[in-house]
Amino acid sequence: MTPTRPSHAAPPRCAAPAGTRLARQALLLATALAVAPAWADSARYALDPVHTRVQFAVSHAGFSQAIGTVSGSTGSLEFDPDDWNGARLEVSVPLLRLDLGDPDWNRAALARNLLDGGRWPDARFVSTRVEPLAPDRFIVHGQLTLHGVTREVPLAVTFNALRRHPLPPFRRTAGFSATAAISRREFGIDAWPTVIGDRVELRIEAEATRARGDDDGDDGAGAPSTAPAEDAPRAPAAPTEPQEPSPP
């Protein structure tokens, strides 16, 4: 008789106990939650152009700091107040609404040899990362595009408040204050160096309201209002064709 050869086939696998399967599923779920992006629970807000303003100060021939403002900024903000690491910000600043308090100054600043408002009517800031310093303070690092040039600029931000606004339409509102400083030469704005300083100090005051479709129900229905009230003052029309006068 021919001896029977031993079989080398793998033994049949036994099904894992139900308890083991449940443990594995729980482990996978915990891992997924641990690696979930920081902005998973964040909410979207729209900048309020009426209550958002950029102030800038620059030396006027060493005699004083010329101060101007730009109103009407728009953009979006997404953040979780319990975890700022995943916050994201995009802002557009309409330079044609620049106001230095004098029509001649405004035209000079928007002229081709300075901001060139006809060619570059907006400045844009897009955040790249947030560096938390305290529950209400952090550095927002981002790319500022001005005069057709993009540079990294850090904003020192203070988180002022997040609560339901006391006035209609009673939307949830976030408020921030921020400061920064830039070199105008780094953005290719280098005309009149003996009259206009290179360092430009920025101060930003901003409010943002809960965006459409992302309300948690405690602020009332409807989209956030970004239009000024009927009795609110409106900004004067910006010049459409900046000239090249000498700075006053």
PDB file of C-alpha atoms in Angstrom, residues 13 28 69 81 83 95-96 136 146 174 184 227 233 241:
ATOM      1  CA  ARG A  13      -9.727  29.767  10.133  1.00  0.00           C
ATOM      2  CA  LEU A  28     -10.858  51.923  14.431  1.00  0.00           C
ATOM      3  CA  THR A  69      -8.634 103.620   6.919  1.00  0.00           C
ATOM      4  CA  PRO A  81     -13.265  78.498  19.573  1.00  0.00           C
ATOM      5  CA  ASP A  83      -9.296  74.630  18.928  1.00  0.00           C
ATOM      6  CA  LEU A  95      -8.334  99.648  -1.605  1.00  0.00           C
ATOM      7  CA  LEU A  96     -10.471 102.030  -3.663  1.00  0.00           C
ATOM      8  CA  ASP A 136      -7.933  84.742  23.472  1.00  0.00           C
ATOM      9  CA  LEU A 146      -0.840  93.664  -2.326  1.00  0.00           C
ATOM     10  CA  ALA A 174     -17.424  87.000  16.685  1.00  0.00           C
ATOM     11  CA  ARG A 184       5.876  98.843   1.439  1.00  0.00           C
ATOM     12  CA  ALA A 227     -26.094  95.517   4.275  1.00  0.00           C
ATOM     13  CA  PRO A 233     -23.747 106.352   6.870  1.00  0.00           C
ATOM     14  CA  GLU A 241      -9.197 106.515 -12.375  1.00  0.00           C
TER      15      GLU A 241
END
